[in-house]
Coordinates of C-alpha atoms and ligand atoms in Angstrom, one line a residue:
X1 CA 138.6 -0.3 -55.2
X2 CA 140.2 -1.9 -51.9
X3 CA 142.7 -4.3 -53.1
X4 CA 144.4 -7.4 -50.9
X5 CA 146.6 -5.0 -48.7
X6 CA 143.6 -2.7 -48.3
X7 CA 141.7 -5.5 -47.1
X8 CA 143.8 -7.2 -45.2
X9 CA 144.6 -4.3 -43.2
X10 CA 140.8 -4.4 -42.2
X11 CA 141.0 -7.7 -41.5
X12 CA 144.0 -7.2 -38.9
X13 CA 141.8 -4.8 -37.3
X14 CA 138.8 -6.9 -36.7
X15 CA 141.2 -9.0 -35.1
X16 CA 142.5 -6.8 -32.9
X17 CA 139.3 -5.0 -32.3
X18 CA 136.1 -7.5 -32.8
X19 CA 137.0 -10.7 -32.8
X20 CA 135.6 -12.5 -29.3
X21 CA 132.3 -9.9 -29.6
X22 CA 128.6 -11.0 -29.9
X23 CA 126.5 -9.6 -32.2
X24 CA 123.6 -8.2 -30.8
X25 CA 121.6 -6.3 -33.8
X26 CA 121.5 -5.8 -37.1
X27 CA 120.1 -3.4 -39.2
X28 CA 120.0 -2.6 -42.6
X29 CA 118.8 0.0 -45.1
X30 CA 118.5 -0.3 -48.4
X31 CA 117.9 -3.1 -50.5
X32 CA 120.7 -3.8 -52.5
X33 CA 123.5 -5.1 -50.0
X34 CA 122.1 -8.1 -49.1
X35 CA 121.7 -9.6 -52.2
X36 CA 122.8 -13.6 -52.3
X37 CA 120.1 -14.3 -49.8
X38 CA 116.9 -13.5 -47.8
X39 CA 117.9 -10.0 -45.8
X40 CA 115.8 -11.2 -42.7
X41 CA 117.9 -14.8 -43.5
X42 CA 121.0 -13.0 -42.8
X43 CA 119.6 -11.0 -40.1
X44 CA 118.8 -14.4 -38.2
X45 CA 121.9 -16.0 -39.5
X46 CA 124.0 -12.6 -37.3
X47 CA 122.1 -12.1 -34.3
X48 CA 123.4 -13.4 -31.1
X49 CA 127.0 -15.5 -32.8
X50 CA 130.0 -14.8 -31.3
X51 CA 132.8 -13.7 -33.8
X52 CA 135.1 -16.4 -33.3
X53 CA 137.5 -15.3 -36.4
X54 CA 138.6 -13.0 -38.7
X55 CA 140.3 -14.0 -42.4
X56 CA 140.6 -13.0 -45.8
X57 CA 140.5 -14.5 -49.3
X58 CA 141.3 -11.7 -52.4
X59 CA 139.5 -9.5 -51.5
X60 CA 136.8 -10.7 -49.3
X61 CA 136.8 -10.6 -45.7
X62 CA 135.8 -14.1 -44.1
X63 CA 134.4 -13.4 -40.6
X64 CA 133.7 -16.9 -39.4
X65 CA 130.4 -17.1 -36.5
X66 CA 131.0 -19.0 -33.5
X67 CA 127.7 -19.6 -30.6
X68 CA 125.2 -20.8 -33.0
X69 CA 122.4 -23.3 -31.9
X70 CA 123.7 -26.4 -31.6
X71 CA 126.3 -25.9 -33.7
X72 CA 130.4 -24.1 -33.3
X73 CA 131.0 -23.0 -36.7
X74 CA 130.5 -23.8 -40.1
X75 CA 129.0 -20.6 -41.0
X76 CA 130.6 -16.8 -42.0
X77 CA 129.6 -13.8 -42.5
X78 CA 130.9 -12.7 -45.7
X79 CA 132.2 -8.9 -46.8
X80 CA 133.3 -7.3 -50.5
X81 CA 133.5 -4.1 -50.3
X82 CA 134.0 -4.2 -54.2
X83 CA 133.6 -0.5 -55.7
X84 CA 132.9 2.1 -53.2
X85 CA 132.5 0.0 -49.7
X86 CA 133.8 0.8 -46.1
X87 CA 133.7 -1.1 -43.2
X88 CA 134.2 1.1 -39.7
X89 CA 134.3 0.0 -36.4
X90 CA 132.6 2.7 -34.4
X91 CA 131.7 3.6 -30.5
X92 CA 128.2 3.7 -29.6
X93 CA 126.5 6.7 -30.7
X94 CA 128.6 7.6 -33.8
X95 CA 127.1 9.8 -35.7
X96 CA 125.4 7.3 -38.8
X97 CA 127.2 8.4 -42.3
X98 CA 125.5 9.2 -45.2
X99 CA 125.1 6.1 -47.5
X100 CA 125.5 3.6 -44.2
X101 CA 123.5 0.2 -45.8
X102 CA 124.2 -2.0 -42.2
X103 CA 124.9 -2.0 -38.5
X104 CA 126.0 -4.8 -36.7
X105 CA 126.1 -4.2 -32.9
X106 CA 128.1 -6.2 -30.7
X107 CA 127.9 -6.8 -27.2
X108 CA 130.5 -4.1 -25.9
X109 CA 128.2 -1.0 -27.1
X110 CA 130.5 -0.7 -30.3
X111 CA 129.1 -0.7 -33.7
X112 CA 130.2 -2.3 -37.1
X113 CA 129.2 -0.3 -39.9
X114 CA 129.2 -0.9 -43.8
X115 CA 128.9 2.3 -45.2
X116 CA 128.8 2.0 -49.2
X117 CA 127.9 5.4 -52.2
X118 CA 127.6 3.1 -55.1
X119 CA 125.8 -0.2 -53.4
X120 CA 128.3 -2.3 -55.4
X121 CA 129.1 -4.1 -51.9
X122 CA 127.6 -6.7 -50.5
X123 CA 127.5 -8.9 -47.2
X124 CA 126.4 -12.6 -46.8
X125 CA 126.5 -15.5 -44.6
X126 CA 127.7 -18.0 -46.0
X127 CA 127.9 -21.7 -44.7
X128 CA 129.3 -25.0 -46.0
X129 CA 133.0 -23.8 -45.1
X130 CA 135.6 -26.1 -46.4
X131 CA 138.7 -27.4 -44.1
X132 CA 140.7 -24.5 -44.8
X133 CA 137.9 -22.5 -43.0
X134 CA 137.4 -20.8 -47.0
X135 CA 133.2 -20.5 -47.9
X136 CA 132.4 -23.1 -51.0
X137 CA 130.7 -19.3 -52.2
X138 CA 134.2 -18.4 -52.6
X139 CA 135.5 -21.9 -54.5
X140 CA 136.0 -19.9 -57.4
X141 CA 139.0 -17.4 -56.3
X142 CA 142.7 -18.4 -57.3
X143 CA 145.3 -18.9 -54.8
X144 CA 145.6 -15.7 -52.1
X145 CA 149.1 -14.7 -52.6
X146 CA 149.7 -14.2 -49.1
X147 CA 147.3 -17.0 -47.9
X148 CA 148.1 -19.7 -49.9
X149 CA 151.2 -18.5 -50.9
X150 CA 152.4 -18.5 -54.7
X151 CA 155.8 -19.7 -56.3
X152 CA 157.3 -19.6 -60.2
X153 CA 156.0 -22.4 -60.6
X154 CA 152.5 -22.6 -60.0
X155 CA 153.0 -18.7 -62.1
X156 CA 154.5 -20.3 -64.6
X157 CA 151.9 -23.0 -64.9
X158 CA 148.5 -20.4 -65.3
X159 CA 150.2 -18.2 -67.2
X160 CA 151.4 -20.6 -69.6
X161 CA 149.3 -20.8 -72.7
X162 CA 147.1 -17.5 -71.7
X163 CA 147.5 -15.7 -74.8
X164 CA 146.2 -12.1 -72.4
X165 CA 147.9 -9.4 -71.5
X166 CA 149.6 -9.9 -67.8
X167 CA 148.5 -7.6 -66.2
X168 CA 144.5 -8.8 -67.6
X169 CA 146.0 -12.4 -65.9
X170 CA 146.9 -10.3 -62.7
X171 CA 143.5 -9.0 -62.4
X172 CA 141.5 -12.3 -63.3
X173 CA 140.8 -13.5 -59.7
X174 CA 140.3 -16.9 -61.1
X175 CA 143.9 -16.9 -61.3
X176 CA 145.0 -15.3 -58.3
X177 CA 143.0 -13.4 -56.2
X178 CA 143.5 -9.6 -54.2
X179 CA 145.2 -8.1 -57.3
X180 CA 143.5 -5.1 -58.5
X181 CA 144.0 -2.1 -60.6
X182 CA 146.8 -0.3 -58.4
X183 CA 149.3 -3.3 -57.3
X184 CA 149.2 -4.8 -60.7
X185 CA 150.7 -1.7 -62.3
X186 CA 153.7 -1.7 -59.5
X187 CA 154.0 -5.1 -59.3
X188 CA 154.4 -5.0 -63.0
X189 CA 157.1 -2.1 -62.9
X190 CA 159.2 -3.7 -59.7
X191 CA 159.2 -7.0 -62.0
X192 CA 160.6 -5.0 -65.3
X193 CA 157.5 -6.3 -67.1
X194 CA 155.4 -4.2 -69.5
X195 CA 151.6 -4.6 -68.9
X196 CA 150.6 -5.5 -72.3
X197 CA 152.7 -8.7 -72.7
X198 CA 151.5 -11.9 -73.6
X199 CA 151.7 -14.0 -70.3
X200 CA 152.7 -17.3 -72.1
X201 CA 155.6 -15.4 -73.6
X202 CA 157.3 -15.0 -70.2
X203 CA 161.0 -16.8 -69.8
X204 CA 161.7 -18.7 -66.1
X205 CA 163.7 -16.0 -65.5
X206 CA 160.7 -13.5 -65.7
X207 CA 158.4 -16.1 -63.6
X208 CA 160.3 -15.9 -60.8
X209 CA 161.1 -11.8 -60.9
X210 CA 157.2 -11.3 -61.3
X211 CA 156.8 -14.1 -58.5
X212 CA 159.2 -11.8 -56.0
X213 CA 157.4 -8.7 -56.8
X214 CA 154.3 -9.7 -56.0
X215 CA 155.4 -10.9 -52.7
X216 CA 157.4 -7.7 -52.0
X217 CA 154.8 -5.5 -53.1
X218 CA 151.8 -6.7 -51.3
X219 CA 154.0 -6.9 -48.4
X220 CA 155.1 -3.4 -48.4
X221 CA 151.8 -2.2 -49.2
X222 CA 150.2 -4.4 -46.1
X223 CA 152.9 -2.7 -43.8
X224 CA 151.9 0.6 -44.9
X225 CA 148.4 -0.3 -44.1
X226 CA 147.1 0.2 -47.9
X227 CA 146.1 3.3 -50.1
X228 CA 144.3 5.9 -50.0
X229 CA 143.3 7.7 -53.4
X230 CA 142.3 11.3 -53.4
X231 CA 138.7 9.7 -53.3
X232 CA 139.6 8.9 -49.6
X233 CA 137.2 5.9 -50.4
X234 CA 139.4 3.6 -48.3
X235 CA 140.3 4.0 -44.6
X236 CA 140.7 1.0 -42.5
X237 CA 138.6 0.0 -39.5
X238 CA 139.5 3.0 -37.2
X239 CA 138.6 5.5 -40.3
X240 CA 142.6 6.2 -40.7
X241 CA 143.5 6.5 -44.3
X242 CA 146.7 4.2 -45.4
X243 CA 150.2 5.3 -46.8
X244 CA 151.2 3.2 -49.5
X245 CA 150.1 6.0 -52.0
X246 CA 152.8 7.6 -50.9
X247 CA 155.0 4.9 -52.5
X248 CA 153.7 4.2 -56.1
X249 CA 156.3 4.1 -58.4
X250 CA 153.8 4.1 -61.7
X251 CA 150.0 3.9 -61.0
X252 CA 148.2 7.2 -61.5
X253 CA 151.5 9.2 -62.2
X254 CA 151.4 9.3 -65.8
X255 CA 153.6 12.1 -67.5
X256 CA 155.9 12.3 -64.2
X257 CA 159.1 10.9 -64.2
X258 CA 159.5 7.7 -63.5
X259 CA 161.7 6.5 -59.9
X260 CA 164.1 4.2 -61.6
X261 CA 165.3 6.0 -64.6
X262 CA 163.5 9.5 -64.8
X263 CA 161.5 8.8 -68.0
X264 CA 158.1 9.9 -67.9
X265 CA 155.5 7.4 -66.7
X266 CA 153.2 5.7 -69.8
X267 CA 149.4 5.3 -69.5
X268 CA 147.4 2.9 -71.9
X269 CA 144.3 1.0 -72.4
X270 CA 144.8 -3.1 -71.8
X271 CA 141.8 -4.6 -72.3
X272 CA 139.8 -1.7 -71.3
X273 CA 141.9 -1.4 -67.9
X274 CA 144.1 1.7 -68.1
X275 CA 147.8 0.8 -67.2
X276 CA 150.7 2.8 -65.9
X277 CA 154.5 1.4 -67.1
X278 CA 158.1 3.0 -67.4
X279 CA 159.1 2.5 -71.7
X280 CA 162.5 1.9 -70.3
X281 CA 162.5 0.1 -67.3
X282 CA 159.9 -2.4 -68.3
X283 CA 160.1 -4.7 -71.0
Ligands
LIG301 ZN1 162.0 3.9 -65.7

């Protein structure tokens, strides 16, 4: 599942690539993509806005719509890619994959295209946007790491009297949203923290190491443009995989040795998550 660097690296390229396009059709197949609202709602809401923006909350990309009637603004169209979803920028006359569920084209010939297996994804429009340019649909996400930044502190103060495991408090988006399965696990080992500790029973100290890796590690993994699993579910806009699987230290490499200290790498169950840790390193 694409996590924050994953998506933000999409989001970099509709910047680069889409943003200042029309849209000038949309079509989609299937029924379950559209979802939140009327497809032929959404449809209307697309169809001839300019794409004045491009950001990112967690994990969902916020593509604000500019050129409406009467009005600059105040509406975005909205895109989680959740499970299985991809999101390609394509030349006219692309050959259409196999599970493609919509195609947005814009006003250069070029094509947007969600393309989506499992139907877990979804796209909206959503409206209402609050000052920060964030959807009200979206009210209920935790502070972005990267957006709205994230210090001991404000760590210390949702993690305090959660009883669940941290890295079930790094996956609640609630708390902080764009962690996922993968950069919990190495955020977890570059902070020395075990994945099954209590998150109120963290010292200061700990705050501000878990605080640093999450910074680091999302940063690192943004640089390398994301990762790609052997599923090759996620490539970014272009349909180039990313790299950053190239630098996990724990997740998915149980029984090899870990980076830091050679002993092997330890999968379990946290609350019905599996987890990847180092025995020694992390405590
Ligand atoms: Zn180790």
């Amino acid at each position: 599942m694409p996590e924050l660097p994953e998506v933000e690296t999409l989001r970099r390229g509709l910047e680069a690539a889409v943003v200042g396009r029309r849209v000038c059709s949309v079509a989609l197949f299937g029924e379950r993509t559209v979802r939140r609202q009327d497809p032929a709602q959404l449809v209307a809401a697309l169809s001839g806005r300019l794409v004045s923006g491009a950001a990112r909350w967690g994990k969902y990309l916020v593509v604000p719509l500019g050129g409406g009637a009467g009005d600059e603004g105040g509406e975005a169209l909205v895109v989680h890619l959740r499970m299985s979803g991809q999101l390609l920028h394509v030349g006219a006359g692309a050959p259409l994959a196999h599970h493609t569920r919509a195609v947005i084209g814009l006003d250069d010939g070029s094509e947007l295209r969600f393309v989506d297996p499992r139907t877990f994804g979804e796209l909206f429009v959503a409206d209402a946007l609050e000052a920060s340019g964030r959807p009200s649909a979206l009210a209920a996400l935790g502070p972005d790491p990267l957006v709205d930044g994230i210090d001991a502190d404000r760590l210390a103060a949702l993690a305090k009297r959660r009883r669940c495991a941290l890295k079930t408090l790094l996956l609640d988006q609630k708390v902080l949203a764009g962690i996922g399965n993968i950069y919990a696990d190495e955020i977890l080992f570059r902070a020395g923290l075990r994945p099954a500790r209590a998150a109120c029973s963290l010292a200061p100290v700990e705050h501000g190491r878990l605080v640093a890796a999450i910074g680091e590690v999302l940063a690192a993994a943004v640089a390398a443009r994301g990762s790609t699993l052997s599923d090759a579910r996620y490539l970014d806009l272009g349909g180039a995989p990313g790299s950053y699987q190239e630098h996990h230290a724990v997740y998915a490499r149980t029984g090899a040795p870990c980076l830091g200290c050679g002993t092997p790498v330890t999968r379990v169950r946290v609350a019905g998550r599996s987890a990847h840790f180092c025995r020694s390193c992390q405590a």
